Amino acid sequence: MKRLCFVLIIFCLLGLESKAQKILTNSVTHTPVGGALVMDSEGHLLGITKEDGLLTDEMLSVGKIDVVHSAFEPVEFQVNGGAEENLEMTPIVSSVSVRGKDRSKADYVKLRGWQRNYQFENKNLTFITEGVVEYFIPINGKGKIKYRTEGLRQLMAKGMSKSYDVTKVNLFERQPLVAKDKKVVSKTADATVWKIMKAGQPFGIQYDMPGGNHSLIEIPDAIAGDTVKFKFFVVKFKFNYISVGQMFTPYREDGKYTIGDLSLSHTFYSVNSSVKKKEVVYNYVEDFYTVEAEYLTKDEAKRQMKIKNSKEAVELLPNVPALSKALMRAKHDFVPSK
């Protein structure tokens, strides 16, 4: 009987240890890292961290995790220990200043950088697109954002249909992010929390982190018909709901964000869909790393936009992190998706 009690106590202790909290943190500011993509060592998606940086039980159940975040170096962690701990991520130091014409005389801002989009179906990586993209963004906020590409590579898992690939389609849908209609919920030295409003109703939460020099926007749920941003999805799928998980942008004190101000951007979508009466969960990640930014007049922009897309292979741009080890493993036998 004593032996049985002893064994039960040991199992209870092991159970308690498995629940120990582990939090992703910035190694410089020691603040939580939200918006981090967490996978197992083979590249299967386990989830994405919220603003508290806390790893879920599912993330802790695999022993070793691979963590990706557009503002940090990709990293692997061993998480099967029972102790509570902070898992530190190293931030990417990148600063981009806009060169060229004085802003008052410019009509466009051109961003040149590295686009990396990937898509998961039921937690398995199915598509990945990456390469150089130049965006031409009207400064007045009117008109469409145009772009040209260099060495853009589209890959997909064997057996997939390219008709389900939205990793490139979303390039057409990129819109400036302007968060104006919002209310302060709380404010401390470390963070300001805003409630984002849409048509007078709560739409999401924004966390401004001056110390970490970024903002994290969480929009829990959005119906496909409510927003133009998702019109490209509607063509392909019938939706139950869309969760716009998170958008990550650099912090701006005035609270107004446009893509022309960004040195990097990160967006995560989660979609529950019905395809041929089969329930499927799609997760989509979009990262853009700006390397150069330039003001252009209308004529200068027109001339540059006429340059055709280049299919020649390109090297990874400076200050852009390489794919994580898990993503490299997951795509090792991918084939072109055209």
CSV table of C-alpha atoms in Angstrom, one decimal:
chain,number,residue,atom,x,y,z
A,1,MET,CA,0.0,0.0,0.0
A,2,LYS,CA,2.8,2.4,0.9
A,3,ARG,CA,4.6,1.6,-2.3
A,4,LEU,CA,1.4,2.3,-4.3
A,5,CYS,CA,1.0,5.7,-2.5
A,6,PHE,CA,4.6,6.5,-3.3
A,7,VAL,CA,4.1,5.7,-7.0
A,8,LEU,CA,1.0,7.8,-7.1
A,9,ILE,CA,2.8,10.7,-5.5
A,10,ILE,CA,5.6,10.5,-8.0
A,11,PHE,CA,3.1,10.5,-10.9
A,12,CYS,CA,1.3,13.5,-9.4
A,13,LEU,CA,4.6,15.4,-9.1
A,14,LEU,CA,5.5,14.6,-12.7
A,15,GLY,CA,2.1,15.8,-13.7
A,16,LEU,CA,2.6,19.1,-11.8
A,17,GLU,CA,6.0,19.5,-13.4
A,18,SER,CA,4.6,19.2,-16.9
A,19,LYS,CA,2.3,22.1,-16.2
A,20,ALA,CA,5.2,24.4,-15.3
A,21,GLN,CA,5.0,27.7,-17.2
A,22,LYS,CA,7.5,28.5,-19.9
A,23,ILE,CA,7.5,32.0,-21.4
A,24,LEU,CA,9.1,33.3,-24.5
A,25,THR,CA,10.9,36.6,-23.7
A,26,ASN,CA,13.1,39.2,-25.5
A,27,SER,CA,16.7,38.7,-24.4
A,28,VAL,CA,17.3,42.4,-24.4
A,29,THR,CA,14.2,43.9,-22.8
A,30,HIS,CA,13.1,40.7,-21.0
A,31,THR,CA,9.5,41.4,-22.1
A,32,PRO,CA,7.2,38.6,-23.3
A,33,VAL,CA,7.3,37.7,-27.0
A,34,GLY,CA,3.8,37.5,-28.6
A,35,GLY,CA,3.2,36.5,-32.2
A,36,ALA,CA,5.8,33.7,-32.2
A,37,LEU,CA,5.1,30.7,-34.4
A,38,VAL,CA,5.8,27.5,-32.5
A,39,MET,CA,6.4,24.2,-34.3
A,40,ASP,CA,7.8,20.8,-33.4
A,41,SER,CA,11.2,19.8,-34.8
A,42,GLU,CA,9.7,18.5,-38.0
A,43,GLY,CA,7.8,21.7,-38.8
A,44,HIS,CA,4.3,20.7,-37.7
A,45,LEU,CA,2.5,23.8,-36.3
A,46,LEU,CA,1.7,23.8,-32.6
A,47,GLY,CA,0.3,27.3,-32.4
A,48,ILE,CA,1.3,31.0,-32.0
A,49,THR,CA,2.0,32.8,-28.7
A,50,LYS,CA,-0.3,35.6,-27.4
A,51,GLU,CA,1.0,38.8,-25.9
A,52,ASP,CA,1.9,37.1,-22.7
A,53,GLY,CA,4.4,34.9,-24.5
A,54,LEU,CA,3.2,31.8,-22.6
A,55,LEU,CA,3.7,28.4,-24.2
A,56,THR,CA,0.6,26.2,-24.2
A,57,ASP,CA,0.5,22.6,-23.0
A,58,GLU,CA,0.5,21.4,-26.6
A,59,MET,CA,3.7,23.3,-27.3
A,60,LEU,CA,5.3,21.8,-24.2
A,61,SER,CA,4.3,18.2,-25.0
A,62,VAL,CA,6.8,17.6,-27.8
A,63,GLY,CA,10.2,17.9,-26.0
A,64,LYS,CA,11.9,20.2,-28.6
A,65,ILE,CA,10.3,23.2,-30.2
A,66,ASP,CA,11.3,25.4,-33.2
A,67,VAL,CA,10.3,29.1,-32.7
A,68,VAL,CA,10.0,31.6,-35.5
A,69,HIS,CA,9.2,35.4,-35.2
A,70,SER,CA,9.9,38.0,-37.8
A,71,ALA,CA,11.6,40.3,-35.2
A,72,PHE,CA,13.8,37.6,-33.7
A,73,GLU,CA,16.4,35.0,-34.8
A,74,PRO,CA,14.8,31.6,-35.3
A,75,VAL,CA,15.7,29.3,-32.4
A,76,GLU,CA,15.2,25.8,-31.0
A,77,PHE,CA,14.3,25.0,-27.3
A,78,GLN,CA,14.3,21.9,-25.3
A,79,VAL,CA,11.1,22.1,-23.2
A,80,ASN,CA,10.6,18.7,-21.6
A,81,GLY,CA,12.0,19.9,-18.2
A,82,GLY,CA,9.6,20.6,-15.4
A,83,ALA,CA,11.0,23.9,-14.1
A,84,GLU,CA,9.4,27.2,-14.8
A,85,GLU,CA,11.6,29.4,-17.0
A,86,ASN,CA,11.9,32.2,-19.5
A,87,LEU,CA,13.1,31.2,-22.9
A,88,GLU,CA,15.0,34.0,-24.4
A,89,MET,CA,14.9,35.0,-28.1
A,90,THR,CA,17.5,37.3,-29.7
A,91,PRO,CA,16.0,40.3,-31.5
A,92,ILE,CA,17.0,41.2,-35.0
A,93,VAL,CA,18.6,44.7,-35.1
A,94,SER,CA,17.4,46.4,-38.2
A,95,SER,CA,16.8,50.1,-38.9
A,96,VAL,CA,15.6,51.4,-42.3
A,97,SER,CA,15.6,55.1,-43.1
A,98,VAL,CA,13.7,56.5,-46.2
A,99,ARG,CA,16.0,58.0,-48.8
A,100,GLY,CA,15.3,60.0,-51.9
A,101,LYS,CA,13.0,63.0,-52.5
A,102,ASP,CA,11.7,65.1,-49.6
A,103,ARG,CA,8.4,63.6,-48.5
A,104,SER,CA,6.5,66.8,-49.3
A,105,LYS,CA,7.5,66.4,-52.9
A,106,ALA,CA,7.0,62.6,-53.1
A,107,ASP,CA,4.0,60.7,-54.3
A,108,TYR,CA,5.1,57.1,-53.4
A,109,VAL,CA,7.3,55.3,-51.0
A,110,LYS,CA,9.0,52.3,-52.4
A,111,LEU,CA,9.9,49.4,-50.0
A,112,ARG,CA,12.3,46.8,-51.2
A,113,GLY,CA,12.6,43.7,-49.0
A,114,TRP,CA,12.2,40.0,-48.5
A,115,GLN,CA,8.7,38.5,-48.6
A,116,ARG,CA,8.2,35.1,-46.9
A,117,ASN,CA,4.7,33.6,-46.7
A,118,TYR,CA,3.8,30.1,-45.6
A,119,GLN,CA,0.7,28.1,-45.3
A,120,PHE,CA,-0.3,25.2,-43.1
A,121,GLU,CA,-3.2,22.7,-43.6
A,122,ASN,CA,-4.2,20.9,-40.4
A,123,LYS,CA,-0.8,21.9,-38.9
A,124,ASN,CA,1.2,20.5,-41.8
A,125,LEU,CA,3.3,22.9,-44.0
A,126,THR,CA,1.8,22.8,-47.5
A,127,PHE,CA,3.0,25.9,-49.3
A,128,ILE,CA,5.9,28.4,-49.0
A,129,THR,CA,6.7,31.5,-51.1
A,130,GLU,CA,9.7,33.7,-50.7
A,131,GLY,CA,11.8,36.2,-52.6
A,132,VAL,CA,12.5,39.9,-53.2
A,133,VAL,CA,9.4,42.2,-53.5
A,134,GLU,CA,9.3,45.9,-54.2
A,135,TYR,CA,6.2,47.6,-53.0
A,136,PHE,CA,5.1,51.0,-54.4
A,137,ILE,CA,2.7,52.6,-51.9
A,138,PRO,CA,0.8,55.8,-52.5
A,139,ILE,CA,1.7,58.3,-49.7
A,140,ASN,CA,-1.9,59.8,-49.8
A,141,GLY,CA,-3.3,56.3,-49.0
A,142,LYS,CA,-5.4,56.3,-52.1
A,143,GLY,CA,-5.1,53.9,-55.0
A,144,LYS,CA,-3.8,50.3,-55.0
A,145,ILE,CA,-0.4,49.2,-53.7
A,146,LYS,CA,1.6,47.9,-56.7
A,147,TYR,CA,4.6,45.7,-56.6
A,148,ARG,CA,7.3,43.8,-58.7
A,149,THR,CA,9.2,40.7,-57.7
A,150,GLU,CA,12.7,39.2,-58.1
A,151,GLY,CA,13.4,35.5,-57.8
A,152,LEU,CA,10.1,34.8,-56.1
A,153,ARG,CA,10.0,31.0,-55.4
A,154,GLN,CA,6.7,29.2,-54.9
A,155,LEU,CA,6.9,25.7,-53.5
A,156,MET,CA,4.3,23.2,-52.4
A,157,ALA,CA,4.1,19.8,-50.7
A,158,LYS,CA,3.9,16.8,-53.1
A,159,GLY,CA,0.3,15.9,-53.9
A,160,MET,CA,-1.1,19.4,-53.1
A,161,SER,CA,-3.1,21.4,-55.7
A,162,LYS,CA,-1.8,24.8,-56.5
A,163,SER,CA,-5.4,26.1,-56.5
A,164,TYR,CA,-5.3,26.0,-52.7
A,165,ASP,CA,-2.1,28.2,-52.6
A,166,VAL,CA,-2.8,31.7,-51.2
A,167,THR,CA,0.8,32.4,-50.3
A,168,LYS,CA,1.3,34.5,-53.4
A,169,VAL,CA,-2.3,35.7,-53.9
A,170,ASN,CA,-2.1,37.8,-50.8
A,171,LEU,CA,0.5,40.1,-52.4
A,172,PHE,CA,-2.4,41.7,-54.2
A,173,GLU,CA,-4.3,42.3,-51.0
A,174,ARG,CA,-1.6,44.1,-49.0
A,175,GLN,CA,-3.1,47.2,-47.4
A,176,PRO,CA,-1.7,50.0,-45.2
A,177,LEU,CA,-2.4,49.3,-41.6
A,178,VAL,CA,-3.8,52.5,-40.0
A,179,ALA,CA,-5.1,52.0,-36.5
A,180,LYS,CA,-7.1,55.2,-35.7
A,181,ASP,CA,-10.4,54.2,-34.2
A,182,LYS,CA,-9.3,52.9,-30.8
A,183,LYS,CA,-9.7,53.5,-27.1
A,184,VAL,CA,-7.1,53.2,-24.3
A,185,VAL,CA,-7.9,50.3,-21.9
A,186,SER,CA,-4.8,50.6,-19.7
A,187,LYS,CA,-1.4,52.3,-19.7
A,188,THR,CA,1.8,51.5,-17.8
A,189,ALA,CA,5.5,52.3,-18.3
A,190,ASP,CA,5.9,49.1,-20.2
A,191,ALA,CA,2.8,48.9,-22.3
A,192,THR,CA,-0.3,50.7,-23.5
A,193,VAL,CA,-3.4,48.5,-24.2
A,194,TRP,CA,-5.9,49.8,-26.7
A,195,LYS,CA,-9.3,48.5,-27.7
A,196,ILE,CA,-9.7,48.7,-31.5
A,197,MET,CA,-13.2,49.7,-32.6
A,198,LYS,CA,-15.0,49.1,-35.9
A,199,ALA,CA,-18.3,50.8,-36.6
A,200,GLY,CA,-18.5,51.5,-32.9
A,201,GLN,CA,-18.0,47.9,-31.9
A,202,PRO,CA,-15.0,46.3,-30.3
A,203,PHE,CA,-12.9,44.6,-33.0
A,204,GLY,CA,-9.6,43.7,-31.4
A,205,ILE,CA,-6.9,44.6,-28.9
A,206,GLN,CA,-3.6,46.4,-29.6
A,207,TYR,CA,-0.6,46.3,-27.3
A,208,ASP,CA,2.0,49.0,-27.7
A,209,MET,CA,5.4,48.1,-26.2
A,210,PRO,CA,7.8,51.1,-26.2
A,211,GLY,CA,10.5,49.1,-24.5
A,212,GLY,CA,10.4,46.3,-27.1
A,213,ASN,CA,9.9,48.9,-29.9
A,214,HIS,CA,6.8,47.1,-31.3
A,215,SER,CA,3.1,46.7,-31.3
A,216,LEU,CA,1.0,43.6,-31.3
A,217,ILE,CA,-2.5,43.6,-32.6
A,218,GLU,CA,-4.8,40.7,-31.8
A,219,ILE,CA,-8.1,40.4,-33.7
A,220,PRO,CA,-9.9,37.4,-32.3
A,221,ASP,CA,-12.6,36.8,-34.9
A,222,ALA,CA,-13.7,38.3,-38.2
A,223,ILE,CA,-16.4,37.1,-40.6
A,224,ALA,CA,-15.2,36.7,-44.2
A,225,GLY,CA,-17.9,39.0,-45.5
A,226,ASP,CA,-17.0,41.8,-43.2
A,227,THR,CA,-13.7,42.9,-44.6
A,228,VAL,CA,-12.3,43.3,-48.1
A,229,LYS,CA,-8.9,42.0,-46.9
A,230,PHE,CA,-10.2,38.4,-47.2
A,231,LYS,CA,-12.0,38.6,-50.5
A,232,PHE,CA,-9.4,36.3,-52.1
A,233,PHE,CA,-10.2,33.6,-49.6
A,234,VAL,CA,-13.9,33.6,-50.4
A,235,VAL,CA,-13.3,32.5,-54.0
A,236,LYS,CA,-11.7,29.3,-52.9
A,237,PHE,CA,-13.4,28.3,-49.6
A,238,LYS,CA,-16.6,28.3,-47.7
A,239,PHE,CA,-15.9,29.7,-44.2
A,240,ASN,CA,-17.2,29.0,-40.8
A,241,TYR,CA,-15.1,31.8,-39.4
A,242,ILE,CA,-11.7,33.6,-39.8
A,243,SER,CA,-9.5,34.4,-36.9
A,244,VAL,CA,-7.0,37.1,-37.7
A,245,GLY,CA,-4.6,36.0,-35.1
A,246,GLN,CA,-2.0,38.8,-34.9
A,247,MET,CA,-0.3,41.6,-36.7
A,248,PHE,CA,3.1,42.7,-35.5
A,249,THR,CA,4.5,46.1,-36.4
A,250,PRO,CA,7.1,48.5,-35.1
A,251,TYR,CA,5.9,50.8,-32.3
A,252,ARG,CA,4.9,54.3,-33.3
A,253,GLU,CA,4.2,56.9,-30.6
A,254,ASP,CA,1.4,58.6,-32.5
A,255,GLY,CA,-0.4,55.3,-32.9
A,256,LYS,CA,-0.8,55.7,-36.7
A,257,TYR,CA,0.6,52.9,-38.7
A,258,THR,CA,1.1,52.7,-42.5
A,259,ILE,CA,3.1,50.2,-44.4
A,260,GLY,CA,5.4,53.0,-45.5
A,261,ASP,CA,6.6,53.3,-41.9
A,262,LEU,CA,7.3,49.6,-41.4
A,263,SER,CA,10.8,48.0,-41.2
A,264,LEU,CA,9.1,44.7,-40.9
A,265,SER,CA,5.6,43.3,-40.7
A,266,HIS,CA,4.1,40.0,-39.6
A,267,THR,CA,0.5,38.7,-40.0
A,268,PHE,CA,-1.0,35.5,-38.9
A,269,TYR,CA,-4.4,34.1,-40.0
A,270,SER,CA,-6.3,31.0,-38.8
A,271,VAL,CA,-9.2,29.8,-40.9
A,272,ASN,CA,-11.7,27.1,-40.2
A,273,SER,CA,-13.1,26.0,-43.5
A,274,SER,CA,-15.5,23.5,-45.1
A,275,VAL,CA,-14.0,22.0,-48.3
A,276,LYS,CA,-16.1,19.2,-49.9
A,277,LYS,CA,-17.9,18.7,-46.5
A,278,LYS,CA,-14.5,18.2,-44.8
A,279,GLU,CA,-13.5,20.4,-41.9
A,280,VAL,CA,-10.0,21.9,-42.5
A,281,VAL,CA,-8.0,24.3,-40.5
A,282,TYR,CA,-5.7,26.6,-42.5
A,283,ASN,CA,-3.0,28.7,-40.9
A,284,TYR,CA,-1.3,31.4,-42.9
A,285,VAL,CA,1.8,33.5,-42.0
A,286,GLU,CA,3.0,36.5,-43.9
A,287,ASP,CA,6.4,38.2,-43.1
A,288,PHE,CA,8.0,41.1,-44.9
A,289,TYR,CA,11.4,42.5,-44.1
A,290,THR,CA,12.2,45.9,-45.5
A,291,VAL,CA,15.8,46.4,-46.5
A,292,GLU,CA,15.5,49.7,-48.4
A,293,ALA,CA,13.0,52.5,-48.5
A,294,GLU,CA,12.8,55.4,-50.9
A,295,TYR,CA,10.5,58.3,-51.7
A,296,LEU,CA,9.5,58.6,-55.4
A,297,THR,CA,7.6,61.1,-57.5
A,298,LYS,CA,4.8,59.8,-59.6
A,299,ASP,CA,6.9,59.7,-62.8
A,300,GLU,CA,9.8,57.9,-61.0
A,301,ALA,CA,7.4,55.3,-59.6
A,302,LYS,CA,5.8,54.7,-63.0
A,303,ARG,CA,9.2,54.1,-64.6
A,304,GLN,CA,10.2,51.6,-61.9
A,305,MET,CA,6.9,49.9,-62.0
A,306,LYS,CA,7.3,49.2,-65.7
A,307,ILE,CA,10.4,47.0,-65.0
A,308,LYS,CA,9.3,43.4,-65.5
A,309,ASN,CA,9.5,40.8,-62.7
A,310,SER,CA,12.7,38.9,-62.7
A,311,LYS,CA,12.7,35.1,-62.3
A,312,GLU,CA,16.5,34.9,-61.7
A,313,ALA,CA,17.4,33.3,-58.3
A,314,VAL,CA,18.4,35.8,-55.6
A,315,GLU,CA,20.4,35.5,-52.5
A,316,LEU,CA,18.8,36.2,-49.1
A,317,LEU,CA,18.9,39.9,-48.4
A,318,PRO,CA,21.0,41.4,-45.5
A,319,ASN,CA,19.5,41.3,-42.0
A,320,VAL,CA,16.8,38.8,-43.1
A,321,PRO,CA,16.9,35.6,-41.0
A,322,ALA,CA,17.3,32.3,-42.7
A,323,LEU,CA,14.4,29.7,-42.6
A,324,SER,CA,14.3,27.9,-39.3
A,325,LYS,CA,15.6,24.3,-39.1
A,326,ALA,CA,12.1,22.9,-38.7
A,327,LEU,CA,10.8,24.7,-41.8
A,328,MET,CA,13.8,23.6,-43.8
A,329,ARG,CA,13.0,20.0,-42.8
A,330,ALA,CA,9.3,20.4,-43.6
A,331,LYS,CA,10.0,21.7,-47.1
A,332,HIS,CA,12.9,19.5,-48.1
A,333,ASP,CA,10.9,17.5,-50.7
A,334,PHE,CA,8.6,20.3,-51.9
A,335,VAL,CA,8.0,20.9,-55.6
A,336,PRO,CA,7.4,24.1,-57.6
A,337,SER,CA,3.9,25.6,-57.4
A,338,LYS,CA,3.3,27.8,-60.5
